[in-house]
Coordinates of N, CA and C in Angstrom, one line a residue:
Chain A
D1073 N 175.2 76.8 99.2 CA 174.6 77.9 98.4 C 175.5 78.2 97.2
V1074 N 174.8 78.6 96.1 CA 175.5 79.0 94.9 C 176.2 80.3 95.1
K1075 N 177.4 80.4 94.6 CA 178.2 81.6 94.7 C 178.6 82.1 93.3
V1076 N 178.1 83.2 92.9 CA 178.5 83.8 91.7 C 179.3 85.1 92.1
T1077 N 180.5 85.2 91.7 CA 181.4 86.2 92.1 C 181.9 87.1 90.9
Q1078 N 181.6 88.4 91.0 CA 182.1 89.3 89.9 C 183.3 90.0 90.5
S1079 N 184.3 90.2 89.6 CA 185.6 90.6 90.1 C 185.7 92.0 90.7
S1080 N 184.8 92.9 90.2 CA 184.8 94.2 90.7 C 183.4 94.7 91.0
R1081 N 183.3 95.4 92.1 CA 181.9 96.1 92.4 C 181.8 97.4 91.6
Y1082 N 182.9 98.1 91.6 CA 182.9 99.4 90.9 C 184.2 99.5 90.0
L1083 N 184.0 100.1 88.8 CA 185.1 100.2 87.9 C 184.9 101.5 87.1
V1084 N 186.0 102.2 86.9 CA 186.0 103.5 86.1 C 187.0 103.3 85.0
K1085 N 186.6 103.5 83.8 CA 187.5 103.4 82.6 C 187.3 104.5 81.7
R1086 N 188.3 104.6 80.8 CA 188.3 105.8 79.8 C 187.7 105.3 78.5
T1087 N 187.1 106.2 77.7 CA 186.6 105.9 76.4 C 187.8 105.3 75.5
G1088 N 187.4 104.3 74.8 CA 188.4 103.6 73.9 C 189.2 102.5 74.6
E1089 N 189.2 102.4 75.9 CA 189.9 101.3 76.5 C 189.2 100.0 76.3
K1090 N 190.0 98.9 76.3 CA 189.5 97.6 76.3 C 189.2 97.2 77.8
V1091 N 188.0 96.7 78.1 CA 187.6 96.5 79.5 C 187.2 95.0 79.6
F1092 N 187.7 94.4 80.7 CA 187.3 93.0 81.0 C 186.5 93.0 82.3
L1093 N 185.4 92.3 82.2 CA 184.6 92.0 83.4 C 184.6 90.5 83.6
E1094 N 185.0 90.1 84.8 CA 185.1 88.7 85.1 C 184.0 88.2 86.0
C1095 N 183.6 86.9 85.8 CA 182.6 86.3 86.6 C 183.0 84.8 86.8
V1096 N 182.9 84.4 88.1 CA 183.2 83.0 88.4 C 182.0 82.4 89.3
Q1097 N 181.7 81.2 88.9 CA 180.7 80.5 89.7 C 181.2 79.2 90.2
D1098 N 180.7 78.8 91.4 CA 181.4 77.6 92.1 C 180.5 76.4 92.1
M1099 N 179.4 76.4 91.3 CA 178.5 75.3 91.4 C 178.4 74.4 90.1
D1100 N 179.5 74.5 89.3 CA 179.5 73.6 88.2 C 178.4 73.8 87.2
H1101 N 177.8 75.0 87.1 CA 176.7 75.3 86.2 C 177.2 75.4 84.8
E1102 N 176.3 74.8 83.9 CA 176.6 74.8 82.5 C 176.4 76.2 81.9
N1103 N 175.2 76.8 82.3 CA 174.8 78.1 81.7 C 175.4 79.3 82.4
M1104 N 175.9 80.3 81.7 CA 176.3 81.5 82.3 C 175.8 82.7 81.4
F1105 N 175.5 83.8 82.0 CA 174.8 84.9 81.3 C 175.5 86.2 81.7
W1106 N 175.5 87.2 80.8 CA 175.8 88.6 81.1 C 174.6 89.5 80.7
Y1107 N 174.2 90.3 81.7 CA 173.1 91.3 81.5 C 173.7 92.7 81.8
R1108 N 173.0 93.6 81.3 CA 173.2 95.0 81.7 C 171.9 95.5 82.2
Q1109 N 171.9 96.4 83.2 CA 170.7 96.9 83.8 C 170.8 98.5 83.8
D1110 N 169.8 99.1 83.2 CA 169.7 100.5 83.1 C 168.3 101.0 83.5
P1111 N 168.3 102.2 84.2 CA 167.0 102.7 84.6 C 166.0 102.9 83.4
G1112 N 164.8 102.4 83.6 CA 163.8 102.5 82.6 C 163.9 101.4 81.5
L1113 N 165.0 100.7 81.4 CA 165.2 99.7 80.4 C 165.2 98.3 81.0
G1114 N 165.4 98.2 82.3 CA 165.4 96.9 82.9 C 166.6 96.1 82.6
L1115 N 166.5 94.8 82.8 CA 167.7 93.9 82.5 C 167.6 93.5 81.0
R1116 N 168.7 93.6 80.4 CA 168.8 93.1 79.0 C 170.0 92.2 78.9
L1117 N 169.7 91.1 78.1 CA 170.8 90.1 78.0 C 171.8 90.4 76.9
I1118 N 173.0 90.4 77.2 CA 174.1 90.7 76.3 C 174.6 89.5 75.6
Y1119 N 175.0 88.5 76.3 CA 175.5 87.2 75.8 C 175.2 86.1 76.8
F1120 N 175.2 84.9 76.3 CA 175.1 83.8 77.2 C 176.0 82.6 76.7
S1121 N 176.3 81.7 77.6 CA 177.1 80.6 77.2 C 176.5 79.3 77.8
Y1122 N 176.3 78.2 77.1 CA 175.8 77.0 77.6 C 176.8 75.9 77.8
D1123 N 178.0 76.2 77.5 CA 179.1 75.2 77.6 C 180.4 75.9 77.4
V1124 N 181.5 75.3 77.8 CA 182.8 75.9 77.5 C 183.0 76.1 76.1
K1125 N 183.5 77.3 75.8 CA 183.8 77.8 74.4 C 182.6 78.0 73.6
M1126 N 181.4 77.8 74.1 CA 180.1 78.0 73.4 C 179.6 79.3 73.8
K1127 N 179.0 80.1 72.9 CA 178.4 81.4 73.2 C 177.3 81.7 72.2
E1128 N 176.4 82.5 72.7 CA 175.3 83.0 71.8 C 175.0 84.4 72.1
K1129 N 174.7 85.1 71.1 CA 174.3 86.5 71.3 C 173.0 86.6 72.0
G1130 N 172.9 87.6 72.9 CA 171.6 87.9 73.5 C 170.9 89.0 72.7
D1131 N 170.2 89.9 73.4 CA 169.5 91.0 72.8 C 170.3 92.2 72.4
I1132 N 171.4 92.4 73.1 CA 172.2 93.6 72.8 C 173.7 93.3 72.7
P1133 N 174.1 92.5 71.8 CA 175.5 92.1 71.8 C 176.5 93.1 71.2
E1134 N 176.0 94.2 70.6 CA 176.9 95.1 69.8 C 177.8 95.8 70.8
G1135 N 179.1 95.8 70.4 CA 180.1 96.5 71.2 C 180.7 95.6 72.3
Y1136 N 180.2 94.3 72.4 CA 180.7 93.4 73.4 C 181.2 92.1 72.8
S1137 N 182.0 91.4 73.5 CA 182.4 90.0 73.2 C 182.5 89.3 74.5
V1138 N 182.6 87.9 74.4 CA 182.7 87.1 75.6 C 183.7 86.0 75.4
S1139 N 184.1 85.5 76.6 CA 185.1 84.4 76.5 C 184.7 83.4 77.6
R1140 N 184.7 82.1 77.2 CA 184.5 81.1 78.3 C 185.5 79.9 78.0
E1141 N 186.6 80.0 78.6 CA 187.7 79.0 78.4 C 187.6 77.9 79.4
K1142 N 187.0 78.2 80.6 CA 186.8 77.3 81.6 C 185.3 77.3 82.1
K1143 N 184.8 76.2 82.5 CA 183.4 76.1 82.9 C 183.0 77.1 83.9
E1144 N 183.8 77.4 84.9 CA 183.4 78.2 86.0 C 183.6 79.7 85.7
R1145 N 184.2 80.1 84.6 CA 184.5 81.5 84.4 C 184.0 82.0 83.1
F1146 N 183.3 83.2 83.1 CA 182.7 83.8 81.9 C 183.1 85.2 81.9
S1147 N 183.8 85.7 80.9 CA 184.3 87.0 80.9 C 183.5 87.9 79.8
L1148 N 183.2 89.1 80.2 CA 182.6 90.0 79.2 C 183.7 91.0 78.9
I1149 N 183.8 91.3 77.6 CA 184.8 92.2 77.0 C 184.2 93.4 76.3
L1150 N 184.5 94.6 76.7 CA 184.2 95.7 75.9 C 185.4 96.1 75.1
E1151 N 185.2 95.9 73.8 CA 186.4 96.0 72.9 C 187.0 97.4 72.8
S1152 N 186.1 98.4 72.8 CA 186.5 99.8 72.8 C 185.4 100.6 73.6
A1153 N 185.7 100.8 74.8 CA 184.6 101.3 75.7 C 184.1 102.6 75.2
S1154 N 182.8 102.8 75.3 CA 182.1 104.1 75.0 C 181.3 104.5 76.1
T1155 N 180.9 105.8 76.2 CA 180.2 106.3 77.3 C 178.8 105.7 77.4
N1156 N 178.2 105.2 76.3 CA 176.9 104.6 76.4 C 176.9 103.2 77.0
Q1157 N 178.1 102.7 77.3 CA 178.3 101.4 78.0 C 178.4 101.6 79.5
T1158 N 178.3 102.8 80.0 CA 178.2 103.0 81.4 C 176.9 102.4 81.9
S1159 N 177.0 101.5 82.8 CA 175.8 100.7 83.3 C 176.2 99.8 84.4
M1160 N 175.2 99.1 85.0 CA 175.4 98.1 85.9 C 175.4 96.7 85.1
Y1161 N 176.4 96.0 85.3 CA 176.6 94.7 84.6 C 176.4 93.5 85.6
L1162 N 175.5 92.6 85.3 CA 175.2 91.5 86.1 C 175.5 90.2 85.5
C1163 N 176.1 89.3 86.2 CA 176.4 88.0 85.7 C 175.5 87.0 86.4
A1164 N 175.1 85.9 85.7 CA 174.3 84.9 86.3 C 174.7 83.5 85.8
S1165 N 174.3 82.5 86.6 CA 174.5 81.1 86.1 C 173.4 80.2 86.5
S1166 N 173.2 79.1 85.8 CA 172.2 78.1 86.1 C 172.6 76.8 85.6
L1167 N 172.0 75.7 86.1 CA 172.2 74.4 85.5 C 171.6 74.3 84.1
F1168 N 172.0 73.3 83.4 CA 171.6 73.2 82.0 C 170.1 73.2 81.9
W1169 N 169.6 73.7 80.8 CA 168.2 73.9 80.5 C 167.4 72.6 80.5
S1170 N 168.0 71.5 80.3 CA 167.2 70.3 80.1 C 166.3 70.0 81.3
G1171 N 166.7 70.5 82.4 CA 165.9 70.3 83.6 C 164.7 71.2 83.6
K1172 N 164.7 72.3 82.8 CA 163.6 73.2 82.6 C 163.2 74.0 83.8
N1173 N 163.6 73.6 85.0 CA 163.2 74.3 86.2 C 164.4 74.7 87.0
Q1174 N 165.4 75.3 86.4 CA 166.6 75.6 87.1 C 166.7 77.1 87.3
P1175 N 166.7 77.6 88.6 CA 166.8 79.0 88.8 C 168.1 79.6 88.4
Q1176 N 168.1 80.9 88.0 CA 169.3 81.6 87.8 C 169.8 82.2 89.1
H1177 N 171.1 82.2 89.3 CA 171.7 82.8 90.4 C 172.6 83.9 90.0
F1178 N 172.5 85.1 90.6 CA 173.2 86.3 90.2 C 174.4 86.7 91.1
G1179 N 175.3 87.3 90.5 CA 176.4 88.0 91.3 C 175.9 89.3 91.8
D1180 N 176.8 90.0 92.5 CA 176.4 91.3 93.1 C 176.5 92.5 92.1
G1181 N 177.0 92.3 90.9 CA 177.0 93.3 89.9 C 178.3 94.1 89.9
T1182 N 178.6 94.7 88.7 CA 179.7 95.6 88.6 C 179.1 96.9 88.0
R1183 N 179.4 98.0 88.8 CA 178.9 99.3 88.4 C 180.1 99.9 87.5
L1184 N 179.9 100.0 86.2 CA 181.0 100.4 85.3 C 180.7 101.8 84.8
S1185 N 181.6 102.7 85.0 CA 181.5 104.1 84.5 C 182.6 104.3 83.4
I1186 N 182.2 104.8 82.3 CA 183.1 105.1 81.2 C 183.2 106.6 81.0
L1187 N 184.4 107.1 81.2 CA 184.5 108.6 81.2 C 185.1 109.1 79.9
Chain B
K877 N 157.1 87.3 70.6 CA 158.1 87.6 71.6 C 157.5 87.8 73.0
Q878 N 158.0 87.1 74.0 CA 157.5 87.2 75.3 C 157.7 88.6 75.9
E879 N 156.7 89.1 76.5 CA 156.8 90.4 77.2 C 156.2 90.2 78.6
V880 N 156.9 90.9 79.6 CA 156.5 90.7 81.0 C 156.3 92.1 81.6
T881 N 155.1 92.3 82.2 CA 154.7 93.5 82.8 C 154.5 93.4 84.3
Q882 N 155.0 94.4 85.1 CA 154.8 94.3 86.5 C 154.0 95.6 87.0
I883 N 153.0 95.3 87.8 CA 152.2 96.4 88.3 C 152.0 96.2 89.8
P884 N 152.1 97.3 90.6 CA 152.5 98.6 90.2 C 154.0 98.8 90.1
A885 N 154.3 99.9 89.5 CA 155.8 100.2 89.3 C 156.4 100.5 90.7
A886 N 155.6 101.1 91.6 CA 156.1 101.4 92.9 C 155.0 101.3 93.9
L887 N 155.4 100.9 95.1 CA 154.4 100.7 96.2 C 155.0 101.1 97.5
S888 N 154.2 101.9 98.3 CA 154.7 102.3 99.6 C 153.6 101.9 100.6
V889 N 154.0 101.2 101.7 CA 153.1 100.7 102.6 C 153.6 100.8 104.0
P890 N 152.8 100.9 105.0 CA 153.2 100.9 106.4 C 153.6 99.5 106.9
E891 N 154.5 99.5 107.8 CA 154.9 98.2 108.3 C 153.7 97.4 108.8
G892 N 153.8 96.1 108.6 CA 152.7 95.2 109.1 C 151.6 94.8 108.0
E893 N 151.6 95.6 107.0 CA 150.5 95.4 106.0 C 150.9 94.1 105.1
N894 N 149.8 93.4 104.7 CA 150.0 92.4 103.7 C 149.9 93.1 102.3
L895 N 150.7 92.6 101.4 CA 150.6 93.2 100.1 C 150.8 92.2 98.9
V896 N 150.4 92.7 97.8 CA 150.4 91.8 96.6 C 151.1 92.5 95.4
L897 N 152.1 91.9 94.8 CA 152.7 92.4 93.6 C 152.3 91.6 92.4
N898 N 152.1 92.2 91.3 CA 151.5 91.5 90.2 C 152.5 91.4 89.0
C899 N 152.4 90.3 88.3 CA 153.3 90.1 87.1 C 152.4 89.4 86.0
S900 N 152.5 90.0 84.8 CA 151.8 89.4 83.7 C 152.7 89.1 82.6
F901 N 152.4 88.1 81.8 CA 153.3 87.7 80.7 C 152.4 87.4 79.5
T902 N 152.9 87.6 78.3 CA 152.1 87.5 77.1 C 152.0 86.1 76.5
D903 N 153.0 85.3 76.6 CA 153.0 83.9 76.1 C 152.9 83.0 77.3
S904 N 151.8 82.3 77.3 CA 151.5 81.4 78.5 C 152.2 80.1 78.4
A905 N 152.9 79.8 77.3 CA 153.7 78.5 77.2 C 155.0 78.6 77.9
I906 N 154.9 78.7 79.2 CA 156.2 78.9 80.0 C 156.4 77.6 80.9
Y907 N 157.6 77.3 81.2 CA 158.0 76.2 82.1 C 157.9 76.6 83.5
N908 N 158.2 77.8 83.8 CA 158.3 78.3 85.2 C 158.3 79.8 85.2
L909 N 158.2 80.3 86.4 CA 158.3 81.8 86.6 C 159.1 82.0 87.9
Q910 N 160.0 82.9 87.8 CA 160.9 83.2 89.0 C 160.7 84.6 89.5
W911 N 160.7 84.7 90.8 CA 160.6 86.0 91.5 C 162.0 86.3 92.1
F912 N 162.4 87.5 91.9 CA 163.7 88.0 92.5 C 163.5 89.2 93.3
R913 N 164.5 89.4 94.2 CA 164.6 90.7 95.0 C 165.9 91.3 94.6
Q914 N 165.9 92.7 94.5 CA 167.1 93.4 94.3 C 167.2 94.6 95.2
D915 N 168.2 94.6 96.0 CA 168.5 95.7 96.9 C 169.3 96.8 96.1
P916 N 169.2 98.0 96.5 CA 169.9 99.1 95.8 C 171.3 98.8 95.5
G917 N 171.8 98.9 94.3 CA 173.2 98.7 94.0 C 173.7 97.3 94.1
K918 N 172.8 96.4 94.2 CA 173.2 95.0 94.4 C 172.7 94.1 93.2
G919 N 173.1 92.8 93.3 CA 172.6 91.9 92.3 C 171.2 91.4 92.7
L920 N 170.7 90.4 91.9 CA 169.4 89.8 92.2 C 169.5 88.6 93.1
T921 N 168.6 88.5 94.0 CA 168.5 87.3 94.8 C 167.2 86.5 94.5
S922 N 167.4 85.3 94.2 CA 166.2 84.4 93.8 C 165.4 84.2 95.0
L923 N 164.1 84.5 94.9 CA 163.2 84.3 96.0 C 162.4 83.0 95.9
L924 N 161.8 82.8 94.8 CA 160.9 81.7 94.5 C 160.9 81.3 93.0
L925 N 160.9 80.0 92.7 CA 160.7 79.6 91.4 C 159.5 78.7 91.4
I926 N 158.5 79.0 90.6 CA 157.2 78.3 90.6 C 157.1 77.6 89.3
Q927 N 157.0 76.3 89.3 CA 156.9 75.5 88.1 C 155.6 75.6 87.4
S928 N 155.5 75.3 86.2 CA 154.2 75.5 85.4 C 153.2 74.5 85.9
S929 N 153.6 73.4 86.5 CA 152.6 72.4 87.0 C 152.1 72.8 88.4
Q930 N 152.7 73.8 89.0 CA 152.3 74.2 90.4 C 151.4 75.5 90.3
R931 N 150.6 75.6 91.3 CA 149.8 76.8 91.3 C 150.3 77.8 92.4
E932 N 151.1 77.3 93.4 CA 151.6 78.1 94.4 C 152.9 77.6 94.9
Q933 N 153.7 78.5 95.5 CA 155.0 78.2 96.1 C 155.2 79.1 97.2
T934 N 155.6 78.6 98.4 CA 155.7 79.4 99.6 C 157.1 79.3 100.1
S935 N 157.6 80.5 100.7 CA 158.8 80.5 101.4 C 158.7 81.6 102.5
G936 N 158.5 81.1 103.7 CA 158.4 82.0 104.8 C 157.1 82.9 104.7
R937 N 157.3 84.2 104.7 CA 156.2 85.1 104.5 C 155.8 85.4 103.1
L938 N 156.5 84.8 102.2 CA 156.3 85.0 100.7 C 155.5 83.8 100.2
N939 N 154.5 84.2 99.3 CA 153.7 83.2 98.6 C 153.6 83.6 97.2
A940 N 154.0 82.8 96.2 CA 153.8 83.1 94.8 C 152.8 82.2 94.2
S941 N 151.9 82.8 93.4 CA 150.9 82.0 92.7 C 151.1 82.1 91.2
L942 N 150.7 81.1 90.5 CA 150.8 81.2 89.0 C 149.5 80.7 88.3
D943 N 149.0 81.5 87.4 CA 147.9 81.1 86.6 C 148.3 81.2 85.1
K944 N 148.8 80.1 84.6 CA 149.3 80.1 83.2 C 148.3 80.6 82.2
S945 N 147.1 80.1 82.4 CA 146.1 80.3 81.3 C 145.8 81.8 81.2
S946 N 145.8 82.5 82.3 CA 145.6 84.0 82.2 C 146.8 84.8 82.1
G947 N 148.0 84.1 82.1 CA 149.3 84.8 82.0 C 149.6 85.7 83.2
R948 N 149.3 85.2 84.4 CA 149.5 86.1 85.6 C 150.2 85.3 86.7
S949 N 151.0 86.1 87.5 CA 151.5 85.6 88.7 C 151.4 86.7 89.7
T950 N 151.3 86.3 91.0 CA 151.3 87.3 92.1 C 152.3 86.9 93.1
L951 N 152.9 87.8 93.8 CA 153.8 87.6 94.9 C 153.1 88.3 96.1
Y952 N 152.7 87.4 97.1 CA 152.1 87.9 98.3 C 153.1 88.0 99.4
I953 N 153.2 89.2 100.0 CA 154.1 89.3 101.2 C 153.3 89.6 102.4
A954 N 153.4 88.7 103.4 CA 152.6 88.8 104.6 C 153.4 89.6 105.6
A955 N 152.6 90.4 106.4 CA 153.2 91.2 107.6 C 154.5 91.9 107.2
S956 N 154.4 92.8 106.2 CA 155.6 93.4 105.7 C 156.4 94.1 106.7
Q957 N 157.8 94.1 106.5 CA 158.7 94.7 107.4 C 159.6 95.7 106.6
P958 N 160.2 96.7 107.3 CA 161.1 97.7 106.6 C 162.2 96.9 105.8
G959 N 162.6 95.8 106.3 CA 163.7 95.0 105.6 C 163.2 94.4 104.3
D960 N 161.9 94.5 104.0 CA 161.4 94.0 102.8 C 161.5 95.0 101.7
S961 N 161.9 96.2 102.0 CA 162.1 97.3 101.0 C 163.1 96.9 100.0
A962 N 162.7 96.9 98.8 CA 163.6 96.5 97.7 C 162.8 96.6 96.4
T963 N 163.5 96.2 95.3 CA 162.8 96.1 94.0 C 162.6 94.6 93.8
Y964 N 161.4 94.3 93.4 CA 161.0 92.9 93.1 C 160.7 92.7 91.6
L965 N 161.4 91.7 91.1 CA 161.3 91.4 89.7 C 160.8 90.0 89.4
C966 N 160.0 89.9 88.4 CA 159.6 88.5 88.0 C 160.2 88.3 86.6
A967 N 160.4 87.0 86.3 CA 161.0 86.6 85.0 C 160.5 85.3 84.6
V968 N 160.4 85.1 83.3 CA 160.0 83.9 82.7 C 161.0 83.4 81.6
P969 N 161.1 82.1 81.4 CA 162.0 81.7 80.3 C 161.5 82.3 78.9
A970 N 162.5 82.6 78.1 CA 162.2 83.2 76.8 C 161.5 82.2 75.9
G971 N 161.6 80.9 76.1 CA 160.8 80.0 75.3 C 161.7 79.2 74.4
G972 N 161.2 78.1 73.9 CA 161.9 77.3 72.9 C 163.2 76.7 73.5
T973 N 164.2 76.5 72.7 CA 165.5 75.9 73.1 C 166.4 77.1 73.5
S974 N 166.0 77.8 74.5 CA 166.7 79.1 74.7 C 167.7 79.0 75.8
Y975 N 168.0 77.7 76.2 CA 169.0 77.5 77.2 C 168.9 78.3 78.5
G976 N 167.6 78.5 78.9 CA 167.4 79.2 80.2 C 167.4 80.7 80.1
K977 N 167.4 81.2 78.9 CA 167.3 82.7 78.9 C 166.0 83.2 79.5
L978 N 166.1 84.3 80.2 CA 164.9 84.8 80.9 C 164.5 86.2 80.3
T979 N 163.2 86.4 80.4 CA 162.7 87.7 80.1 C 162.2 88.3 81.4
F980 N 162.6 89.5 81.7 CA 162.3 90.2 83.0 C 161.3 91.2 82.8
G981 N 160.5 91.4 83.9 CA 159.6 92.6 84.0 C 160.5 93.8 84.5
Q982 N 159.9 95.0 84.5 CA 160.6 96.2 84.9 C 160.8 96.3 86.4
G983 N 160.0 95.5 87.1 CA 160.1 95.5 88.6 C 159.1 96.4 89.3
T984 N 158.9 96.1 90.6 CA 158.1 96.9 91.5 C 159.0 97.3 92.6
I985 N 159.1 98.7 92.8 CA 159.9 99.2 93.9 C 159.0 99.3 95.1
L986 N 159.4 98.5 96.1 CA 158.6 98.4 97.4 C 159.3 99.2 98.5
T987 N 158.5 100.0 99.1 CA 159.0 100.7 100.3 C 158.1 100.4 101.5
V988 N 158.6 99.9 102.6 CA 157.9 99.6 103.8 C 158.4 100.5 104.8
H989 N 157.5 101.4 105.3 CA 158.0 102.4 106.3 C 157.5 102.1 107.7
P990 N 158.4 102.4 108.7 CA 158.0 102.0 110.0 C 156.8 102.7 110.6

């Protein structure tokens, strides 16, 4: 089974802090994704990566950056945390798109609170 | 831009009932459709991926159908159990060379009471 592991289930940080959320997958997947999930807004894509050191903006990249130095690890960075970034953050991975029918596999999520 | 809608937003049924969750999408040029389950405070669990060339996909008590031409999919749950209580989401690829980006519906919150 695919395992996507997010480093923290719950995290509390202060406004203005630099925050790192880590995600690791063990299935050699090329694609990795970061979403946030908010009530009434559903899941929204922040960033994704289709290869090491490659990244593309999703629908809501403002205030975030990402890093993918190794294939198995995809980090989401909040450069200067703000209260409107309080949310549930979900990481996912999948095999490369060329197969066209590759399911996405999700981690358990990180509930981040910015005070 | 692809939009995905799920109806109903919430559903409450007694244990043992068969039920249907609906998903519709605006752009029928999709490669596949994926159904997920999400338990409160948890991540998403992939239930079924139905390819565009398929009309149905089954896993245990779950059956997903896909009608591309009408932009609809249904998830049928047979003999529902309290353990089926969760939010169910459908998602389709965003389209083009999007490297597997998904567009999600808002989800249906299912409660199965004993």
